[in-house]
Amino acid sequence: MVPTRPRRPRIGLALAGGGPLGAVYEIGALCALDEAVPGLALHDCHAYVGVSAGGFLAAGLANGMSPRELCASFIENEGAAHDIFEPSVLIRPAWGEFGRRLASLPRVAGEALWVGALKRRSMTMLLEHLGRALPTGLFSNRRVDTQLRRQFARAGRSNDFRALRRKLVLVATDLDSGESVPFGQPGWDHVPISLAVQASSALPGLFPPVEIDGRTFVDGALKKTLHASVLLDEGLDLLVCLNPLVPFDATRPPRHRVLSSGEVQIPRLVDGGLPLVLSQTFRTLIHSRLELGMKGYEHSHPDTDILLFEPDQRDPEMFLANTFGYSQRRWLAEHAYQRTREQLRSQRGMFATRLARHGLQFDDDVLDDRQRRLLRRPERGAARRGTAAHAVKRLDEVLDDLEQALAAR
């Protein structure tokens, strides 16, 4: 009798949003997991769901890009030109939106005067009417579609949900109904993957809503943080979840007292002014929904093992980060990589037990290698290219090393 091969476990990956910071954290964490558990093969899972920034990475992984390839594309900006995604394109002003709203100003102002003079409406109503001329977003997200469309045009990849070997769902929110829309599911799988990513990551206020089939869509995190139920209903054996946004706990001593910014410790959050207060508020709301969802998943899908990875709530690096600079992105990706490896080592017993249920195990040599890094150190003796862009990049690399040295001290 020929022995039957054991069935490969059905593994799913759910990636939450969090802006450029979220993508940087998730790339570092994904690389750490992929290396420490060789059989996990995060670029070859059964199914993926991505929300907002997580949608960028889920789309790449579902197209067969490994976590290391995503790191090269998003963090190191290395490799083939069509594979490089530069996050700075996300802070380009939405000139088209500004122009459209400016063109509508005479009409909107005329309507406001009509309402005020003839209908004797209140000043509040006049201001609300004039608000129609305000832009719906500050930055343009059009390049999300164009850059990803170019990446997914390579041989072996696809910008069509229906052509993928792996299931991929990218969640956005219908602005007019407030309902979640799962791009990639039947009825929504005709939308290009790159356009679905753009819609899923259109955070209101920062980016204009994205129009698809006559409807407008915004960030998928408005309804849920992970949307993991989309995958759990597939009958998964193991679901790996990554959530980069956690509220910072300023009441407990930080794990690392010296920050990459040079600060010794984080002040009271209220002393940081409106940006820190809003950040903490948003993170707390997002995380409370996630906690409720995770408890519900444990009861509704008891046969699926769920592993959740998040930053340490005492870690100020992931709370005060500015990820639009090249050097800072590199530092934070390395930070996320090392912190995830620490988490795996500190909870090795629990993780090993759950992984063993699905025929997976740690590569202890890799996990216990304290010298292992995500990013290679820049070569000091390499010949310089005579371009301004290369010189700036090299300067960023030197500053990165300096930041690492200061943090170590």
Short mmCIF file of C-alpha atoms in Angstrom, two decimals:
data_model
loop_
_atom_site.label_atom_id
_atom_site.label_comp_id
_atom_site.label_asym_id
_atom_site.label_seq_id
_atom_site.Cartn_x
_atom_site.Cartn_y
_atom_site.Cartn_z
CA MET A 1 0.00 0.00 0.00
CA VAL A 2 1.43 3.36 -1.05
CA PRO A 3 1.56 5.76 1.91
CA THR A 4 -0.40 8.94 1.35
CA ARG A 5 1.45 12.21 1.63
CA PRO A 6 0.29 14.36 4.53
CA ARG A 7 -1.96 17.20 3.46
CA ARG A 8 -0.24 20.53 3.33
CA PRO A 9 -1.73 22.85 5.97
CA ARG A 10 -4.03 25.58 4.70
CA ILE A 11 -2.31 28.76 5.89
CA GLY A 12 -3.71 32.27 5.61
CA LEU A 13 -2.12 35.66 6.16
CA ALA A 14 -4.03 38.76 7.31
CA LEU A 15 -2.25 42.13 7.16
CA ALA A 16 -3.72 45.24 8.79
CA GLY A 17 -3.02 48.83 7.76
CA GLY A 18 -1.02 51.61 9.34
CA GLY A 19 0.36 53.85 6.61
CA PRO A 20 4.03 53.70 5.58
CA LEU A 21 4.95 52.87 9.19
CA GLY A 22 2.64 49.86 9.11
CA ALA A 23 4.17 48.59 5.88
CA VAL A 24 7.70 48.98 7.27
CA TYR A 25 6.84 47.07 10.45
CA GLU A 26 5.09 44.30 8.56
CA ILE A 27 7.98 43.83 6.14
CA GLY A 28 10.45 43.43 9.01
CA ALA A 29 8.14 41.04 10.86
CA LEU A 30 7.35 39.00 7.72
CA CYS A 31 11.05 38.52 6.97
CA ALA A 32 11.70 37.38 10.55
CA LEU A 33 8.83 34.86 10.44
CA ASP A 34 9.69 33.57 6.97
CA GLU A 35 13.29 32.84 7.95
CA ALA A 36 12.59 31.41 11.41
CA VAL A 37 9.88 29.01 10.16
CA PRO A 38 11.09 27.73 6.75
CA GLY A 39 7.96 25.72 5.97
CA LEU A 40 5.70 28.74 6.46
CA ALA A 41 6.49 30.06 2.94
CA LEU A 42 4.67 33.36 3.33
CA HIS A 43 4.80 34.01 -0.43
CA ASP A 44 2.92 30.76 -1.05
CA CYS A 45 0.07 30.73 1.45
CA HIS A 46 -3.40 29.43 0.67
CA ALA A 47 -5.03 32.87 0.98
CA TYR A 48 -4.33 36.51 1.84
CA VAL A 49 -6.37 39.46 3.04
CA GLY A 50 -4.94 42.97 3.16
CA VAL A 51 -6.31 46.26 4.41
CA SER A 52 -4.85 49.68 3.59
CA ALA A 53 -1.03 49.52 3.81
CA GLY A 54 -1.32 45.77 4.39
CA GLY A 55 -2.92 45.53 0.96
CA PHE A 56 0.35 46.57 -0.72
CA LEU A 57 2.18 43.65 0.86
CA ALA A 58 -0.63 41.11 0.53
CA ALA A 59 -0.84 41.84 -3.20
CA GLY A 60 2.91 41.34 -3.59
CA LEU A 61 2.98 38.11 -1.59
CA ALA A 62 -0.02 36.70 -3.49
CA ASN A 63 1.96 37.41 -6.66
CA GLY A 64 4.80 35.23 -5.40
CA MET A 65 7.09 38.00 -4.14
CA SER A 66 8.98 36.81 -1.06
CA PRO A 67 9.23 38.99 2.05
CA ARG A 68 12.87 39.66 1.16
CA GLU A 69 11.83 40.84 -2.31
CA LEU A 70 9.26 43.15 -0.73
CA CYS A 71 12.01 44.49 1.50
CA ALA A 72 14.20 45.21 -1.51
CA SER A 73 11.32 46.98 -3.24
CA PHE A 74 9.84 49.04 -0.39
CA ILE A 75 12.75 49.49 2.02
CA GLU A 76 16.04 49.24 0.16
CA ASN A 77 14.71 50.50 -3.21
CA GLU A 78 16.99 48.04 -4.96
CA GLY A 79 16.56 45.61 -7.82
CA ALA A 80 14.96 46.13 -11.22
CA ALA A 81 13.66 49.65 -11.76
CA HIS A 82 10.07 48.46 -12.27
CA ASP A 83 10.16 46.64 -8.91
CA ILE A 84 11.09 49.68 -6.82
CA PHE A 85 8.30 51.40 -4.90
CA GLU A 86 9.29 54.72 -3.35
CA PRO A 87 6.91 55.72 -0.49
CA SER A 88 7.67 59.39 -1.06
CA VAL A 89 5.27 59.32 -4.02
CA LEU A 90 2.49 59.18 -1.43
CA ILE A 91 3.17 62.73 -0.25
CA ARG A 92 2.77 64.44 -3.61
CA PRO A 93 0.03 67.10 -3.52
CA ALA A 94 -3.30 66.13 -5.08
CA TRP A 95 -3.15 68.87 -7.71
CA GLY A 96 -5.96 67.35 -9.74
CA GLU A 97 -8.29 67.33 -6.74
CA PHE A 98 -7.27 70.88 -5.83
CA GLY A 99 -8.01 72.02 -9.38
CA ARG A 100 -11.43 70.39 -9.52
CA ARG A 101 -12.50 71.88 -6.19
CA LEU A 102 -11.14 75.30 -7.13
CA ALA A 103 -13.08 75.19 -10.39
CA SER A 104 -16.26 74.45 -8.44
CA LEU A 105 -15.77 77.39 -6.07
CA PRO A 106 -17.71 80.03 -8.09
CA ARG A 107 -20.72 77.72 -8.38
CA VAL A 108 -20.58 76.67 -4.73
CA ALA A 109 -20.15 80.26 -3.54
CA GLY A 110 -23.09 81.37 -5.68
CA GLU A 111 -25.28 78.65 -4.23
CA ALA A 112 -24.20 79.64 -0.71
CA LEU A 113 -25.12 83.28 -1.36
CA TRP A 114 -28.49 82.21 -2.74
CA VAL A 115 -29.16 80.08 0.34
CA GLY A 116 -28.07 82.87 2.70
CA ALA A 117 -29.70 85.87 1.04
CA LEU A 118 -32.98 84.41 -0.12
CA LYS A 119 -33.60 81.53 2.24
CA ARG A 120 -32.19 83.24 5.34
CA ARG A 121 -30.27 80.22 6.52
CA SER A 122 -27.85 80.25 9.46
CA MET A 123 -24.12 80.97 9.15
CA THR A 124 -23.40 77.33 10.07
CA MET A 125 -25.37 76.10 7.08
CA LEU A 126 -23.56 78.57 4.83
CA LEU A 127 -20.19 77.27 5.98
CA GLU A 128 -21.33 73.69 5.49
CA HIS A 129 -22.34 74.55 1.94
CA LEU A 130 -18.99 76.21 1.22
CA GLY A 131 -17.29 73.06 2.53
CA ARG A 132 -18.23 71.38 -0.75
CA ALA A 133 -15.36 73.29 -2.36
CA LEU A 134 -12.75 71.83 0.00
CA PRO A 135 -10.47 69.08 -1.36
CA THR A 136 -11.29 65.55 -0.19
CA GLY A 137 -7.60 64.72 0.22
CA LEU A 138 -4.27 66.47 0.52
CA PHE A 139 -2.06 63.97 -1.31
CA SER A 140 -2.45 62.12 -4.58
CA ASN A 141 -2.60 58.32 -4.52
CA ARG A 142 -2.72 57.82 -8.29
CA ARG A 143 0.86 56.59 -8.36
CA VAL A 144 -0.15 53.62 -6.20
CA ASP A 145 -2.10 52.22 -9.13
CA THR A 146 0.51 53.07 -11.77
CA GLN A 147 3.52 51.74 -9.84
CA LEU A 148 1.86 48.49 -8.77
CA ARG A 149 0.41 47.98 -12.24
CA ARG A 150 3.99 48.14 -13.54
CA GLN A 151 5.27 45.70 -10.89
CA PHE A 152 2.54 43.15 -11.53
CA ALA A 153 3.11 43.25 -15.30
CA ARG A 154 6.28 41.18 -14.90
CA ALA A 155 6.36 37.57 -16.06
CA GLY A 156 4.85 35.21 -13.48
CA ARG A 157 2.78 37.95 -11.86
CA SER A 158 -0.68 39.27 -12.56
CA ASN A 159 -2.77 42.36 -11.90
CA ASP A 160 -5.92 40.23 -12.21
CA PHE A 161 -7.36 38.57 -9.09
CA ARG A 162 -8.78 35.76 -11.24
CA ALA A 163 -5.37 34.84 -12.67
CA LEU A 164 -3.63 34.35 -9.30
CA ARG A 165 -2.84 30.86 -7.98
CA ARG A 166 -3.54 32.08 -4.47
CA LYS A 167 -6.67 33.69 -3.08
CA LEU A 168 -6.30 37.42 -2.47
CA VAL A 169 -8.84 39.78 -0.92
CA LEU A 170 -8.28 43.53 -0.54
CA VAL A 171 -10.89 45.34 1.53
CA ALA A 172 -12.08 48.91 0.98
CA THR A 173 -15.07 50.86 2.30
CA ASP A 174 -17.88 52.14 0.10
CA LEU A 175 -18.06 55.83 1.00
CA ASP A 176 -21.77 56.22 0.22
CA SER A 177 -23.00 53.14 2.09
CA GLY A 178 -20.29 52.62 4.72
CA GLU A 179 -20.15 48.93 3.80
CA SER A 180 -16.98 46.90 3.39
CA VAL A 181 -16.24 45.75 -0.16
CA PRO A 182 -13.96 42.72 -0.63
CA PHE A 183 -12.12 43.18 -3.91
CA GLY A 184 -11.09 39.76 -5.16
CA GLN A 185 -14.28 38.03 -4.09
CA PRO A 186 -16.85 37.04 -6.78
CA GLY A 187 -18.50 40.16 -8.15
CA TRP A 188 -15.47 42.30 -7.30
CA ASP A 189 -12.68 40.23 -8.82
CA HIS A 190 -12.77 42.10 -12.16
CA VAL A 191 -11.18 45.19 -10.58
CA PRO A 192 -7.40 45.42 -11.19
CA ILE A 193 -5.39 44.51 -8.09
CA SER A 194 -3.40 47.76 -8.26
CA LEU A 195 -6.60 49.83 -8.28
CA ALA A 196 -8.02 47.81 -5.37
CA VAL A 197 -4.86 48.55 -3.36
CA GLN A 198 -5.27 52.26 -4.12
CA ALA A 199 -8.88 52.18 -2.94
CA SER A 200 -8.15 50.14 0.19
CA SER A 201 -5.43 52.60 1.29
CA ALA A 202 -7.31 55.86 0.55
CA LEU A 203 -7.33 57.22 4.10
CA PRO A 204 -9.97 60.00 4.27
CA GLY A 205 -8.46 63.45 4.63
CA LEU A 206 -5.06 62.36 3.32
CA PHE A 207 -6.07 60.83 -0.02
CA PRO A 208 -9.09 61.46 -2.25
CA PRO A 209 -11.64 58.63 -2.50
CA VAL A 210 -11.10 56.29 -5.45
CA GLU A 211 -13.85 55.87 -8.03
CA ILE A 212 -14.50 52.36 -9.35
CA ASP A 213 -17.51 51.40 -11.46
CA GLY A 214 -19.27 54.65 -10.57
CA ARG A 215 -18.83 54.18 -6.80
CA THR A 216 -16.30 55.82 -4.49
CA PHE A 217 -14.13 53.94 -2.03
CA VAL A 218 -11.92 54.82 0.94
CA ASP A 219 -9.68 53.00 3.43
CA GLY A 220 -10.84 49.51 4.35
CA ALA A 221 -9.92 49.95 8.03
CA LEU A 222 -12.96 52.14 8.64
CA LYS A 223 -15.09 49.06 9.35
CA LYS A 224 -12.64 46.48 10.73
CA THR A 225 -8.95 46.30 11.50
CA LEU A 226 -8.05 42.93 9.94
CA HIS A 227 -11.13 41.54 8.14
CA ALA A 228 -9.72 38.11 9.03
CA SER A 229 -13.17 36.48 8.83
CA VAL A 230 -12.85 36.66 5.03
CA LEU A 231 -10.12 34.02 5.28
CA LEU A 232 -11.37 32.08 8.30
CA ASP A 233 -14.46 31.12 6.36
CA GLU A 234 -12.10 29.32 3.93
CA GLY A 235 -11.51 26.61 6.54
CA LEU A 236 -7.90 27.47 7.33
CA ASP A 237 -5.69 25.41 9.62
CA LEU A 238 -3.46 28.34 10.60
CA LEU A 239 -3.97 32.09 10.30
CA VAL A 240 -1.04 34.48 10.81
CA CYS A 241 -2.10 38.06 11.58
CA LEU A 242 0.03 41.20 11.67
CA ASN A 243 -1.19 44.46 13.16
CA PRO A 244 1.33 47.34 13.29
CA LEU A 245 -0.82 49.86 15.20
CA VAL A 246 -0.96 49.49 18.98
CA PRO A 247 -1.48 52.25 21.56
CA PHE A 248 1.72 53.30 23.28
CA ASP A 249 1.87 52.62 27.02
CA ALA A 250 3.70 55.66 28.39
CA THR A 251 3.02 54.60 32.00
CA ARG A 252 5.52 51.72 31.85
CA PRO A 253 9.30 52.03 31.42
CA PRO A 254 10.27 51.76 27.73
CA ARG A 255 12.20 48.70 26.62
CA HIS A 256 14.86 50.93 25.08
CA ARG A 257 15.53 54.21 26.85
CA VAL A 258 17.60 55.77 24.05
CA LEU A 259 15.60 56.37 20.89
CA SER A 260 16.95 56.61 17.35
CA SER A 261 15.96 60.29 17.47
CA GLY A 262 18.37 60.81 20.36
CA GLU A 263 15.65 61.32 23.00
CA VAL A 264 16.25 59.59 26.31
CA GLN A 265 12.59 58.89 26.97
CA ILE A 266 9.19 59.78 25.60
CA PRO A 267 7.40 62.63 27.40
CA ARG A 268 3.80 62.47 28.56
CA LEU A 269 1.72 62.11 25.43
CA VAL A 270 -0.20 65.31 26.10
CA ASP A 271 3.11 67.20 26.01
CA GLY A 272 3.52 66.09 22.40
CA GLY A 273 0.56 68.20 21.33
CA LEU A 274 -2.22 67.37 18.92
CA PRO A 275 -0.29 64.93 16.65
CA LEU A 276 0.57 62.53 19.49
CA VAL A 277 -2.90 62.83 21.05
CA LEU A 278 -4.58 62.03 17.73
CA SER A 279 -2.16 59.18 17.03
CA GLN A 280 -2.81 57.59 20.40
CA THR A 281 -6.57 58.03 20.00
CA PHE A 282 -6.58 56.44 16.55
CA ARG A 283 -4.37 53.55 17.64
CA THR A 284 -6.55 52.87 20.69
CA LEU A 285 -9.72 52.74 18.61
CA ILE A 286 -8.13 50.47 16.02
CA HIS A 287 -6.70 48.13 18.64
CA SER A 288 -9.88 47.85 20.72
CA ARG A 289 -11.76 46.68 17.63
CA LEU A 290 -9.02 44.16 16.92
CA GLU A 291 -9.18 42.73 20.44
CA LEU A 292 -12.94 42.23 20.15
CA GLY A 293 -12.51 40.62 16.75
CA MET A 294 -9.83 38.20 17.93
CA LYS A 295 -12.00 37.02 20.82
CA GLY A 296 -14.86 36.46 18.43
CA TYR A 297 -12.67 34.47 16.03
CA GLU A 298 -11.60 32.11 18.82
CA HIS A 299 -15.23 31.17 19.41
CA SER A 300 -16.47 31.18 15.81
CA HIS A 301 -13.49 29.26 14.34
CA PRO A 302 -12.09 27.05 17.15
CA ASP A 303 -10.42 24.67 14.69
CA THR A 304 -8.10 27.37 13.31
CA ASP A 305 -4.92 28.32 15.15
CA ILE A 306 -4.49 32.10 15.09
CA LEU A 307 -1.12 33.77 15.67
CA LEU A 308 -1.08 37.54 16.14
CA PHE A 309 2.08 39.64 15.88
CA GLU A 310 2.19 43.28 17.01
CA PRO A 311 4.80 45.79 18.19
CA ASP A 312 5.52 46.01 21.91
CA GLN A 313 3.27 48.66 23.46
CA ARG A 314 6.28 49.93 25.43
CA ASP A 315 8.30 50.53 22.27
CA PRO A 316 8.42 54.29 21.48
CA GLU A 317 10.31 53.68 18.23
CA MET A 318 7.16 52.39 16.55
CA PHE A 319 5.09 55.26 17.95
CA LEU A 320 7.27 58.30 17.20
CA ALA A 321 8.59 57.14 13.84
CA ASN A 322 8.84 59.23 10.70
CA THR A 323 9.05 56.75 7.85
CA PHE A 324 9.26 58.99 4.80
CA GLY A 325 13.07 59.30 5.05
CA TYR A 326 15.18 56.56 3.45
CA SER A 327 17.46 56.14 6.45
CA GLN A 328 14.61 56.02 8.96
CA ARG A 329 12.74 53.36 6.97
CA ARG A 330 15.81 51.15 6.97
CA TRP A 331 16.33 51.57 10.71
CA LEU A 332 12.68 50.80 11.54
CA ALA A 333 12.54 47.74 9.28
CA GLU A 334 15.62 46.37 11.04
CA HIS A 335 14.05 47.27 14.40
CA ALA A 336 10.82 45.42 13.56
CA TYR A 337 12.80 42.43 12.30
CA GLN A 338 14.85 42.14 15.50
CA ARG A 339 11.88 42.73 17.82
CA THR A 340 9.87 40.01 16.08
CA ARG A 341 12.77 37.61 16.45
CA GLU A 342 12.90 38.48 20.16
CA GLN A 343 9.18 37.76 20.46
CA LEU A 344 9.60 34.36 18.80
CA ARG A 345 12.48 33.46 21.12
CA SER A 346 10.74 34.65 24.29
CA GLN A 347 7.56 32.66 23.49
CA ARG A 348 9.26 29.80 21.67
CA GLY A 349 7.41 27.08 23.56
CA MET A 350 3.93 28.41 22.80
CA PHE A 351 4.69 29.13 19.15
CA ALA A 352 6.46 25.79 18.64
CA THR A 353 3.47 23.87 20.01
CA ARG A 354 1.01 25.61 17.71
CA LEU A 355 3.25 25.33 14.67
CA ALA A 356 3.90 21.63 15.29
CA ARG A 357 0.17 20.92 14.91
CA HIS A 358 0.59 21.82 11.24
CA GLY A 359 3.91 20.14 10.57
CA LEU A 360 5.93 23.33 11.01
CA GLN A 361 8.94 23.96 13.20
CA PHE A 362 11.53 26.62 13.95
CA ASP A 363 14.96 26.69 12.39
CA ASP A 364 16.67 27.12 15.75
CA ASP A 365 20.04 27.92 14.19
CA VAL A 366 18.52 30.87 12.37
CA LEU A 367 16.38 32.03 15.28
CA ASP A 368 19.24 31.87 17.78
CA ASP A 369 21.75 33.65 15.53
CA ARG A 370 22.10 36.98 17.38
CA GLN A 371 24.23 38.45 14.59
CA ARG A 372 21.60 37.98 11.92
CA ARG A 373 20.35 41.17 10.27
CA LEU A 374 17.58 42.08 7.89
CA LEU A 375 19.59 44.64 5.94
CA ARG A 376 23.19 44.28 4.94
CA ARG A 377 25.59 46.94 6.11
CA PRO A 378 26.65 49.33 3.37
CA GLU A 379 29.98 48.53 1.72
CA ARG A 380 32.41 51.26 2.63
CA GLY A 381 34.85 50.67 -0.21
CA ALA A 382 32.34 50.50 -3.04
CA ALA A 383 32.95 52.81 -5.97
CA ARG A 384 30.60 55.77 -6.10
CA ARG A 385 28.45 56.56 -9.06
CA GLY A 386 28.58 60.11 -10.28
CA THR A 387 24.94 60.96 -9.71
CA ALA A 388 23.32 63.20 -7.15
CA ALA A 389 20.72 60.56 -6.35
CA HIS A 390 23.39 58.00 -5.49
CA ALA A 391 25.26 60.49 -3.33
CA VAL A 392 22.11 61.27 -1.34
CA LYS A 393 21.39 57.59 -0.86
CA ARG A 394 24.94 56.94 0.35
CA LEU A 395 24.64 59.81 2.80
CA ASP A 396 21.42 58.31 4.14
CA GLU A 397 23.20 54.99 4.62
CA VAL A 398 26.00 56.64 6.60
CA LEU A 399 23.43 58.43 8.77
CA ASP A 400 21.69 55.10 9.28
CA ASP A 401 24.90 53.57 10.65
CA LEU A 402 25.40 56.58 12.89
CA GLU A 403 21.88 56.19 14.26
CA GLN A 404 22.53 52.52 14.96
CA ALA A 405 25.77 53.38 16.80
CA LEU A 406 24.07 56.04 18.92
CA ALA A 407 21.21 53.69 19.80
CA ALA A 408 23.66 50.97 20.80
CA ARG A 409 25.51 53.35 23.09
#
